[in-house]
mmCIF file of C-alpha atoms in Angstrom:
data_model
loop_
_atom_site.group_PDB
_atom_site.id
_atom_site.type_symbol
_atom_site.label_atom_id
_atom_site.label_comp_id
_atom_site.label_asym_id
_atom_site.label_seq_id
_atom_site.Cartn_x
_atom_site.Cartn_y
_atom_site.Cartn_z
ATOM 1 C CA MET A 28 -122.144 -31.155 158.874
ATOM 2 C CA THR A 29 -122.146 -27.840 156.995
ATOM 3 C CA THR A 30 -120.713 -26.955 153.637
ATOM 4 C CA THR A 31 -120.187 -24.090 151.214
ATOM 5 C CA THR A 32 -119.228 -23.892 147.558
ATOM 6 C CA ILE A 33 -116.333 -21.830 146.241
ATOM 7 C CA GLY A 34 -115.971 -21.247 142.529
ATOM 8 C CA MET A 35 -115.911 -24.137 140.069
ATOM 9 C CA GLY A 36 -117.542 -26.779 142.285
ATOM 10 C CA ILE A 37 -114.621 -26.992 144.695
ATOM 11 C CA GLN A 38 -115.983 -26.937 148.203
ATOM 12 C CA LEU A 39 -114.882 -26.379 151.734
ATOM 13 C CA VAL A 40 -116.651 -28.792 154.002
ATOM 14 C CA ARG A 41 -116.842 -28.517 157.760
ATOM 15 C CA SER A 42 -117.637 -31.911 159.285
ATOM 16 C CA ILE A 43 -119.457 -31.435 162.554
ATOM 17 C CA SER A 44 -119.836 -34.469 164.742
ATOM 18 C CA SER A 45 -123.114 -33.567 166.403
ATOM 19 C CA PHE A 46 -125.914 -31.029 166.709
ATOM 20 C CA SER A 47 -128.152 -30.178 169.627
ATOM 21 C CA SER A 48 -131.458 -28.370 169.831
ATOM 22 C CA SER A 49 -129.864 -25.353 171.464
ATOM 23 C CA SER A 50 -129.005 -22.288 169.433
ATOM 24 C CA SER A 51 -125.298 -22.708 170.188
ATOM 25 C CA THR A 52 -123.521 -26.037 169.899
ATOM 26 C CA SER A 53 -119.886 -26.926 170.567
ATOM 27 C CA CYS A 54 -118.492 -29.841 168.582
ATOM 28 C CA ASN A 55 -115.370 -31.081 166.871
ATOM 29 C CA CYS A 56 -114.855 -30.362 163.202
ATOM 30 C CA SER A 57 -112.328 -30.927 160.468
ATOM 31 C CA PHE A 58 -111.880 -29.489 157.009
ATOM 32 C CA SER A 59 -111.797 -31.229 153.682
ATOM 33 C CA ILE A 60 -112.093 -30.359 150.005
ATOM 34 C CA LEU A 61 -114.236 -32.371 147.653
ATOM 35 C CA PRO A 62 -115.957 -32.157 144.316
ATOM 36 C CA CYS A 63 -119.159 -32.558 146.216
ATOM 37 C CA CYS A 64 -122.256 -33.474 147.850
ATOM 38 C CA LEU A 65 -123.640 -33.983 151.268
ATOM 39 C CA GLU A 66 -127.090 -33.768 152.756
ATOM 40 C CA ILE A 67 -126.919 -31.712 155.903
ATOM 41 C CA ASN A 68 -129.606 -31.629 158.552
ATOM 42 C CA ASN A 69 -129.739 -30.162 162.006
ATOM 43 C CA ASN A 70 -132.322 -29.983 164.726
ATOM 44 C CA ASN A 71 -133.680 -26.695 163.417
ATOM 45 C CA ASN A 72 -134.688 -28.493 160.207
ATOM 46 C CA ARG A 73 -132.256 -26.619 157.990
ATOM 47 C CA LYS A 74 -130.957 -28.688 155.106
ATOM 48 C CA MET A 75 -128.337 -28.434 152.371
ATOM 49 C CA LYS A 76 -127.654 -31.023 149.671
ATOM 50 C CA MET A 77 -124.387 -31.640 147.842
ATOM 51 C CA LYS A 78 -122.739 -34.606 146.122
ATOM 52 C CA MET A 79 -119.595 -36.149 147.547
ATOM 53 C CA LYS A 80 -117.135 -38.248 145.564
ATOM 54 C CA ARG A 81 -114.015 -38.073 147.700
ATOM 55 C CA SER A 82 -112.473 -35.887 150.342
ATOM 56 C CA TRP A 83 -109.088 -34.990 151.778
ATOM 57 C CA SER A 84 -107.592 -32.657 154.332
ATOM 58 C CA LEU A 85 -107.319 -28.920 153.744
ATOM 59 C CA SER A 86 -103.945 -27.244 154.165
ATOM 60 C CA LEU A 87 -103.189 -23.549 154.525
ATOM 61 C CA SER A 88 -101.588 -23.230 151.098
ATOM 62 C CA CYS A 89 -104.543 -24.967 149.527
ATOM 63 C CA THR A 90 -106.964 -22.633 151.275
ATOM 64 C CA ARG A 91 -105.111 -19.584 150.032
ATOM 65 C CA ASN A 92 -105.013 -20.962 146.512
ATOM 66 C CA ILE A 93 -108.750 -21.598 146.439
ATOM 67 C CA ILE A 94 -109.650 -18.210 147.860
ATOM 68 C CA ASN A 95 -107.241 -16.391 145.537
ATOM 69 C CA ASN A 96 -108.437 -18.214 142.420
ATOM 70 C CA PHE A 97 -112.122 -18.569 143.209
ATOM 71 C CA PRO A 98 -113.356 -15.526 145.136
ATOM 72 C CA LEU A 99 -116.925 -15.906 143.900
ATOM 73 C CA LEU A 100 -119.173 -17.281 146.600
ATOM 74 C CA PRO A 101 -122.751 -18.284 145.755
ATOM 75 C CA PRO A 102 -125.563 -17.961 148.302
ATOM 76 C CA PRO A 103 -126.013 -18.690 151.086
ATOM 77 C CA ILE A 104 -122.331 -17.865 151.641
ATOM 78 C CA VAL A 105 -121.267 -14.238 151.374
ATOM 79 C CA SER A 106 -117.799 -14.269 152.926
ATOM 80 C CA VAL A 107 -114.941 -16.619 153.694
ATOM 81 C CA ARG A 108 -111.622 -15.875 155.355
ATOM 82 C CA ALA A 109 -108.708 -18.173 156.096
ATOM 83 C CA ILE A 110 -106.949 -18.048 159.465
ATOM 84 C CA ASN A 111 -103.361 -19.223 159.679
ATOM 85 C CA SER A 112 -102.594 -21.190 162.808
ATOM 86 C CA LYS A 113 -99.675 -23.471 163.586
ATOM 87 C CA GLN A 114 -101.553 -24.538 166.689
ATOM 88 C CA PRO A 115 -105.110 -25.898 166.642
ATOM 89 C CA PRO A 116 -107.216 -22.785 165.970
ATOM 90 C CA PRO A 117 -109.606 -21.452 168.593
ATOM 91 C CA ASN A 118 -113.378 -21.745 168.478
ATOM 92 C CA HIS A 119 -115.074 -19.908 165.637
ATOM 93 C CA ILE A 120 -118.656 -19.077 164.938
ATOM 94 C CA LEU A 121 -120.722 -19.965 161.923
ATOM 95 C CA HIS A 122 -123.641 -17.559 161.638
ATOM 96 C CA ARG A 123 -126.672 -18.410 159.534
ATOM 97 C CA ARG A 124 -129.215 -15.639 160.055
ATOM 98 C CA ASN A 125 -130.352 -16.144 163.652
ATOM 99 C CA PHE A 126 -128.865 -19.611 163.987
ATOM 100 C CA PHE A 127 -125.359 -20.075 165.391
ATOM 101 C CA PHE A 128 -122.895 -22.950 165.489
ATOM 102 C CA THR A 129 -119.782 -22.679 167.628
ATOM 103 C CA THR A 130 -117.234 -25.199 166.405
ATOM 104 C CA ASN A 131 -114.046 -26.411 168.001
ATOM 105 C CA CYS A 132 -111.754 -27.080 165.056
ATOM 106 C CA SER A 133 -109.075 -29.683 165.623
ATOM 107 C CA SER A 134 -106.077 -29.587 163.286
ATOM 108 C CA SER A 135 -102.588 -30.843 162.656
ATOM 109 C CA SER A 136 -99.625 -28.510 162.235
ATOM 110 C CA SER A 137 -99.997 -25.682 159.709
ATOM 111 C CA VAL A 138 -103.669 -26.432 159.054
ATOM 112 C CA SER A 139 -105.867 -23.441 158.414
ATOM 113 C CA SER A 140 -109.378 -22.951 159.732
ATOM 114 C CA VAL A 141 -112.083 -20.986 157.991
ATOM 115 C CA VAL A 142 -114.713 -18.634 159.341
ATOM 116 C CA ILE A 143 -117.838 -18.581 157.219
ATOM 117 C CA ALA A 144 -120.485 -15.876 157.491
ATOM 118 C CA SER A 145 -123.656 -16.883 155.703
ATOM 119 C CA GLU A 146 -127.249 -15.944 155.156
ATOM 120 C CA ASP A 147 -130.296 -17.474 153.497
ATOM 121 C CA ALA A 148 -130.330 -17.556 149.699
ATOM 122 C CA HIS A 149 -133.066 -15.060 148.874
ATOM 123 C CA ASP A 150 -132.130 -14.066 145.325
ATOM 124 C CA ASN A 151 -129.761 -14.878 142.482
ATOM 125 C CA LYS A 152 -127.036 -12.417 143.500
ATOM 126 C CA TYR A 153 -123.597 -13.835 144.257
ATOM 127 C CA TYR A 154 -120.908 -11.828 145.972
ATOM 128 C CA ALA A 155 -117.142 -11.914 146.174
ATOM 129 C CA ASN A 156 -115.663 -12.418 149.602
ATOM 130 C CA ASN A 157 -114.939 -8.697 149.930
ATOM 131 C CA LYS A 158 -118.649 -8.047 149.232
ATOM 132 C CA LYS A 159 -117.742 -5.400 146.667
ATOM 133 C CA LYS A 160 -118.375 -7.200 143.389
ATOM 134 C CA GLU A 161 -121.624 -8.783 142.300
ATOM 135 C CA VAL A 162 -121.396 -11.819 140.025
ATOM 136 C CA ILE A 163 -123.777 -14.422 138.647
ATOM 137 C CA SER A 164 -123.343 -18.173 138.917
ATOM 138 C CA LEU A 165 -124.023 -20.110 135.714
ATOM 139 C CA THR A 166 -126.647 -22.477 137.085
ATOM 140 C CA PRO A 167 -128.078 -25.303 134.921
ATOM 141 C CA GLN A 168 -131.235 -23.240 134.452
ATOM 142 C CA LEU A 169 -129.266 -20.188 133.371
ATOM 143 C CA TYR A 170 -127.044 -22.249 131.055
ATOM 144 C CA THR A 171 -130.141 -23.705 129.390
ATOM 145 C CA TYR A 172 -131.321 -20.137 128.822
ATOM 146 C CA LEU A 173 -127.907 -19.221 127.400
ATOM 147 C CA LEU A 174 -127.996 -22.133 124.943
ATOM 148 C CA ALA A 175 -131.513 -21.153 123.899
ATOM 149 C CA ASN A 176 -130.019 -17.841 122.776
ATOM 150 C CA VAL A 177 -127.226 -19.330 120.674
ATOM 151 C CA ARG A 178 -127.733 -18.946 116.916
ATOM 152 C CA GLU A 179 -126.858 -22.492 115.912
ATOM 153 C CA PRO A 180 -127.079 -23.195 112.157
ATOM 154 C CA PRO A 181 -129.151 -26.318 111.353
ATOM 155 C CA ILE A 182 -126.126 -28.165 109.954
ATOM 156 C CA LEU A 183 -124.239 -27.652 113.225
ATOM 157 C CA LYS A 184 -127.221 -28.830 115.236
ATOM 158 C CA GLN A 185 -127.438 -31.943 113.066
ATOM 159 C CA LEU A 186 -123.737 -32.655 113.616
ATOM 160 C CA ARG A 187 -124.025 -32.078 117.357
ATOM 161 C CA GLN A 188 -126.953 -34.472 117.620
ATOM 162 C CA GLU A 189 -125.156 -37.189 115.666
ATOM 163 C CA THR A 190 -122.022 -36.759 117.776
ATOM 164 C CA SER A 191 -124.023 -36.995 121.012
ATOM 165 C CA THR A 192 -124.668 -40.690 120.288
ATOM 166 C CA MET A 193 -120.950 -41.476 120.030
ATOM 167 C CA PRO A 194 -118.490 -42.557 122.733
ATOM 168 C CA GLY A 195 -116.419 -39.561 123.791
ATOM 169 C CA SER A 196 -119.083 -37.070 122.732
ATOM 170 C CA GLN A 197 -118.060 -34.850 125.653
ATOM 171 C CA MET A 198 -115.004 -33.869 123.586
ATOM 172 C CA GLN A 199 -117.234 -31.836 121.281
ATOM 173 C CA VAL A 200 -117.183 -28.108 122.007
ATOM 174 C CA SER A 201 -120.428 -26.576 123.206
ATOM 175 C CA PRO A 202 -122.598 -24.379 120.938
ATOM 176 C CA ASP A 203 -121.709 -21.254 122.915
ATOM 177 C CA GLN A 204 -118.002 -22.012 122.500
ATOM 178 C CA ALA A 205 -118.384 -22.507 118.760
ATOM 179 C CA GLN A 206 -120.351 -19.269 118.488
ATOM 180 C CA LEU A 207 -117.560 -17.392 120.281
ATOM 181 C CA LEU A 208 -114.900 -18.894 118.002
ATOM 182 C CA ALA A 209 -116.871 -17.927 114.899
ATOM 183 C CA MET A 210 -117.364 -14.412 116.241
ATOM 184 C CA LEU A 211 -113.627 -14.005 116.919
ATOM 185 C CA VAL A 212 -112.827 -15.130 113.372
ATOM 186 C CA GLN A 213 -115.299 -12.604 111.970
ATOM 187 C CA ILE A 214 -114.078 -9.735 114.160
ATOM 188 C CA LEU A 215 -110.508 -10.518 113.164
ATOM 189 C CA GLY A 216 -111.413 -10.692 109.488
ATOM 190 C CA ALA A 217 -109.457 -13.939 109.398
ATOM 191 C CA GLN A 218 -108.568 -15.572 106.084
ATOM 192 C CA ARG A 219 -106.203 -18.330 107.233
ATOM 193 C CA CYS A 220 -106.917 -20.487 110.284
ATOM 194 C CA ILE A 221 -105.625 -23.598 112.026
ATOM 195 C CA GLU A 222 -107.448 -26.067 114.251
ATOM 196 C CA LEU A 223 -105.689 -28.735 116.316
ATOM 197 C CA GLY A 224 -108.069 -31.484 117.390
ATOM 198 C CA VAL A 225 -111.056 -31.673 115.047
ATOM 199 C CA TYR A 226 -112.937 -34.650 116.543
ATOM 200 C CA THR A 227 -116.201 -34.785 114.504
ATOM 201 C CA GLY A 228 -115.779 -31.250 113.208
ATOM 202 C CA TYR A 229 -118.216 -29.070 115.168
ATOM 203 C CA SER A 230 -115.826 -26.197 115.914
ATOM 204 C CA SER A 231 -114.023 -26.382 112.564
ATOM 205 C CA LEU A 232 -117.352 -26.332 110.726
ATOM 206 C CA ALA A 233 -118.480 -23.314 112.769
ATOM 207 C CA VAL A 234 -115.296 -21.492 111.737
ATOM 208 C CA ALA A 235 -115.460 -22.602 108.094
ATOM 209 C CA LEU A 236 -119.034 -21.346 107.783
ATOM 210 C CA VAL A 237 -117.933 -17.774 108.546
ATOM 211 C CA LEU A 238 -114.697 -17.792 106.558
ATOM 212 C CA PRO A 239 -114.786 -15.985 103.202
ATOM 213 C CA GLU A 240 -114.882 -18.133 100.058
ATOM 214 C CA SER A 241 -111.145 -17.630 99.663
ATOM 215 C CA GLY A 242 -110.500 -18.608 103.287
ATOM 216 C CA ARG A 243 -108.473 -21.619 104.375
ATOM 217 C CA LEU A 244 -108.691 -23.737 107.527
ATOM 218 C CA VAL A 245 -106.002 -26.323 108.243
ATOM 219 C CA ALA A 246 -107.785 -28.970 110.340
ATOM 220 C CA CYS A 247 -105.590 -31.522 112.127
ATOM 221 C CA GLU A 248 -106.975 -34.734 113.653
ATOM 222 C CA ARG A 249 -105.261 -38.030 114.450
ATOM 223 C CA ASP A 250 -108.434 -40.156 114.729
ATOM 224 C CA GLY A 251 -109.523 -41.276 111.283
ATOM 225 C CA LYS A 252 -113.000 -42.458 112.285
ATOM 226 C CA SER A 253 -114.129 -39.145 113.758
ATOM 227 C CA LEU A 254 -112.421 -37.273 110.932
ATOM 228 C CA GLU A 255 -114.617 -39.077 108.384
ATOM 229 C CA ILE A 256 -117.705 -37.679 110.121
ATOM 230 C CA ALA A 257 -116.183 -34.201 110.024
ATOM 231 C CA LYS A 258 -115.463 -34.464 106.294
ATOM 232 C CA LYS A 259 -119.015 -35.654 105.640
ATOM 233 C CA TYR A 260 -120.395 -32.521 107.278
ATOM 234 C CA TYR A 261 -117.931 -30.245 105.488
ATOM 235 C CA GLU A 262 -119.424 -31.597 102.249
ATOM 236 C CA LEU A 263 -123.015 -31.257 103.465
ATOM 237 C CA ALA A 264 -122.380 -27.649 104.501
ATOM 238 C CA GLY A 265 -120.679 -26.803 101.209
ATOM 239 C CA VAL A 266 -117.430 -25.658 102.827
ATOM 240 C CA SER A 267 -115.073 -28.541 102.019
ATOM 241 C CA HIS A 268 -113.165 -26.317 99.576
ATOM 242 C CA LYS A 269 -112.105 -24.151 102.535
ATOM 243 C CA LEU A 270 -110.684 -27.117 104.484
ATOM 244 C CA ASP A 271 -107.160 -28.504 104.349
ATOM 245 C CA VAL A 272 -107.679 -31.700 106.366
ATOM 246 C CA ARG A 273 -104.575 -33.267 107.925
ATOM 247 C CA HIS A 274 -104.914 -36.822 109.280
ATOM 248 C CA GLU A 275 -101.766 -36.699 111.394
ATOM 249 C CA LEU A 276 -100.382 -35.624 114.736
ATOM 250 C CA ALA A 277 -100.811 -31.911 115.360
ATOM 251 C CA VAL A 278 -97.113 -31.331 116.029
ATOM 252 C CA ASP A 279 -96.151 -32.953 112.730
ATOM 253 C CA ALA A 280 -98.695 -30.847 110.844
ATOM 254 C CA LEU A 281 -97.464 -27.605 112.415
ATOM 255 C CA LYS A 282 -93.823 -28.387 111.720
ATOM 256 C CA SER A 283 -94.738 -29.171 108.117
ATOM 257 C CA LEU A 284 -96.410 -25.769 107.724
ATOM 258 C CA ILE A 285 -93.323 -24.038 109.115
ATOM 259 C CA ARG A 286 -91.023 -25.980 106.764
ATOM 260 C CA ASN A 287 -93.241 -24.909 103.867
ATOM 261 C CA GLY A 288 -92.490 -21.266 104.623
ATOM 262 C CA GLU A 289 -95.882 -20.400 106.129
ATOM 263 C CA ALA A 290 -94.567 -18.708 109.283
ATOM 264 C CA CYS A 291 -96.470 -15.582 110.355
ATOM 265 C CA SER A 292 -99.158 -16.151 107.703
ATOM 266 C CA TYR A 293 -102.097 -17.342 109.825
ATOM 267 C CA ASP A 294 -104.691 -15.143 111.489
ATOM 268 C CA PHE A 295 -106.336 -17.535 113.928
ATOM 269 C CA ALA A 296 -105.683 -20.877 115.634
ATOM 270 C CA PHE A 297 -107.806 -23.033 117.925
ATOM 271 C CA VAL A 298 -106.228 -25.722 120.111
ATOM 272 C CA ASP A 299 -108.296 -28.641 121.403
ATOM 273 C CA ALA A 300 -105.852 -31.519 121.072
ATOM 274 C CA GLU A 301 -103.595 -33.523 123.421
ATOM 275 C CA LYS A 302 -103.432 -31.580 126.702
ATOM 276 C CA ARG A 303 -99.908 -32.641 127.611
ATOM 277 C CA MET A 304 -98.670 -31.079 124.367
ATOM 278 C CA TYR A 305 -100.191 -27.631 124.895
ATOM 279 C CA THR A 306 -96.904 -25.829 125.489
ATOM 280 C CA GLU A 307 -95.306 -27.316 122.369
ATOM 281 C CA TYR A 308 -98.381 -26.501 120.266
ATOM 282 C CA PHE A 309 -98.319 -22.944 121.567
ATOM 283 C CA GLU A 310 -94.659 -22.391 120.695
ATOM 284 C CA LEU A 311 -95.155 -23.705 117.159
ATOM 285 C CA LEU A 312 -98.315 -21.657 116.649
ATOM 286 C CA LEU A 313 -96.504 -18.506 117.748
ATOM 287 C CA GLN A 314 -94.273 -19.039 114.726
ATOM 288 C CA LEU A 315 -97.228 -19.518 112.386
ATOM 289 C CA VAL A 316 -99.627 -16.808 113.593
ATOM 290 C CA ARG A 317 -99.046 -13.220 112.522
ATOM 291 C CA VAL A 318 -98.677 -10.280 114.889
ATOM 292 C CA GLY A 319 -102.191 -9.337 115.973
ATOM 293 C CA GLY A 320 -103.456 -12.859 115.298
ATOM 294 C CA LEU A 321 -105.252 -15.004 117.872
ATOM 295 C CA ILE A 322 -104.500 -18.378 119.442
ATOM 296 C CA VAL A 323 -107.412 -19.817 121.431
ATOM 297 C CA ILE A 324 -106.776 -22.746 123.778
ATOM 298 C CA ASP A 325 -109.603 -24.949 125.054
ATOM 299 C CA ASN A 326 -110.003 -26.818 128.387
ATOM 300 C CA VAL A 327 -107.802 -24.459 130.388
ATOM 301 C CA LEU A 328 -109.965 -24.934 133.500
ATOM 302 C CA TRP A 329 -110.025 -28.728 133.028
ATOM 303 C CA HIS A 330 -113.226 -29.430 134.951
ATOM 304 C CA GLY A 331 -111.975 -27.226 137.793
ATOM 305 C CA LYS A 332 -109.060 -29.563 138.538
ATOM 306 C CA VAL A 333 -106.376 -26.972 137.739
ATOM 307 C CA ALA A 334 -107.370 -24.968 140.824
ATOM 308 C CA ASP A 335 -107.116 -27.958 143.149
ATOM 309 C CA PRO A 336 -103.479 -28.425 144.265
ATOM 310 C CA LEU A 337 -104.260 -31.931 145.462
ATOM 311 C CA VAL A 338 -105.105 -33.117 141.937
ATOM 312 C CA ASN A 339 -101.852 -33.932 140.156
ATOM 313 C CA ASP A 340 -102.576 -36.330 137.320
ATOM 314 C CA PRO A 341 -100.425 -35.748 134.194
ATOM 315 C CA LYS A 342 -103.048 -33.862 132.165
ATOM 316 C CA THR A 343 -104.035 -31.576 135.037
ATOM 317 C CA VAL A 344 -100.398 -30.790 135.820
ATOM 318 C CA SER A 345 -99.689 -30.095 132.148
ATOM 319 C CA ILE A 346 -102.602 -27.683 131.793
ATOM 320 C CA ARG A 347 -101.773 -25.995 135.097
ATOM 321 C CA ASN A 348 -98.156 -25.531 133.998
ATOM 322 C CA PHE A 349 -99.287 -24.267 130.601
ATOM 323 C CA ASN A 350 -101.607 -21.714 132.196
ATOM 324 C CA ARG A 351 -98.717 -20.464 134.305
ATOM 325 C CA HIS A 352 -96.461 -20.378 131.248
ATOM 326 C CA ILE A 353 -98.702 -18.146 129.149
ATOM 327 C CA MET A 354 -99.580 -15.996 132.158
ATOM 328 C CA GLU A 355 -95.903 -15.022 132.283
ATOM 329 C CA ASP A 356 -95.375 -14.885 128.501
ATOM 330 C CA LYS A 357 -94.981 -11.271 127.381
ATOM 331 C CA ARG A 358 -95.187 -12.231 123.708
ATOM 332 C CA VAL A 359 -98.972 -12.420 123.977
ATOM 333 C CA SER A 360 -101.880 -10.591 125.570
ATOM 334 C CA ILE A 361 -104.266 -13.051 127.198
ATOM 335 C CA SER A 362 -107.794 -13.406 128.515
ATOM 336 C CA MET A 363 -109.013 -16.578 130.226
ATOM 337 C CA VAL A 364 -112.780 -16.857 129.847
ATOM 338 C CA PRO A 365 -115.087 -19.340 131.652
ATOM 339 C CA VAL A 366 -116.867 -20.535 128.515
ATOM 340 C CA GLY A 367 -117.303 -24.289 128.216
ATOM 341 C CA ASP A 368 -114.400 -25.877 130.088
ATOM 342 C CA GLY A 369 -112.513 -22.594 129.999
ATOM 343 C CA MET A 370 -110.770 -20.995 127.022
ATOM 344 C CA THR A 371 -107.745 -18.697 126.946
ATOM 345 C CA ILE A 372 -107.653 -16.175 124.120
ATOM 346 C CA CYS A 373 -104.095 -15.097 123.246
ATOM 347 C CA ARG A 374 -103.258 -12.202 120.948
ATOM 348 C CA LYS A 375 -99.749 -12.221 119.510
ATOM 349 C CA ARG A 376 -97.929 -8.963 120.168
#
């Protein structure tokens, strides 16, 4: 069995029924996609390890989608190409340095096969499948290094540590995300901000700390228990006077601001609330944010699920549809960045 990773943990897996000690082996194989992890051995003592949770068949459209959306291939893989075939595709060769597998790929109608050219991982350089662009994978080791270079104020660290002991602590934004949000607010010179989905207040506190004394942040959260923790830290940090805390649904809070005549008066908004409401939040925020203002939306990559056409739960579908919606929306300029679980930065035109 051999495997390769493409992009955000989505993998193409070639299941090979047998290996022999010869340098060329013919065997049956099938394709599947899975979030991960297999241990692969052959008679030449080569091994790869990956985790497997579930698998399913790979269709042509799915292959194209993965390759179009995730062209970044970490070592040992340096190229992948999809081959369209209505009939079972012919034999193809997998080359790993001086070791060859010849596989006979069985398929049903309209199933695509994949030819993978690979080589040993000898450095930390990752290449796109056209071999023209060099990229770097954010490995756990590299992410630890990144976090070590985040300037996290002590009060934020204290809040993060307290939140880490709570159920649902994964909802808290990461320190690098909060640092980016604070930087955007400073670059923009923002005075008036909105946050949808406060949780325990890490991101809103990061923003409030960099707002001027006259600044205002409308912070909307429906969960009263987590909101109490947020308010405690606003007081500890000495920024509670900058916060307008709304214990209500985000949509209701936004509509209230519009009714109060506050359209086009906000500089910055951050959305980290109910995923199935993203499009409605966005439309309301477009009314509230001024021209040149920013709307930042969290979780737009949704653990990599948005790129997998075989994952169609309500939240994934909603985020996928929202991403498509703003991609086509000419009212904003956008940049999707792979920070945290993915954030899209929108600038109102």
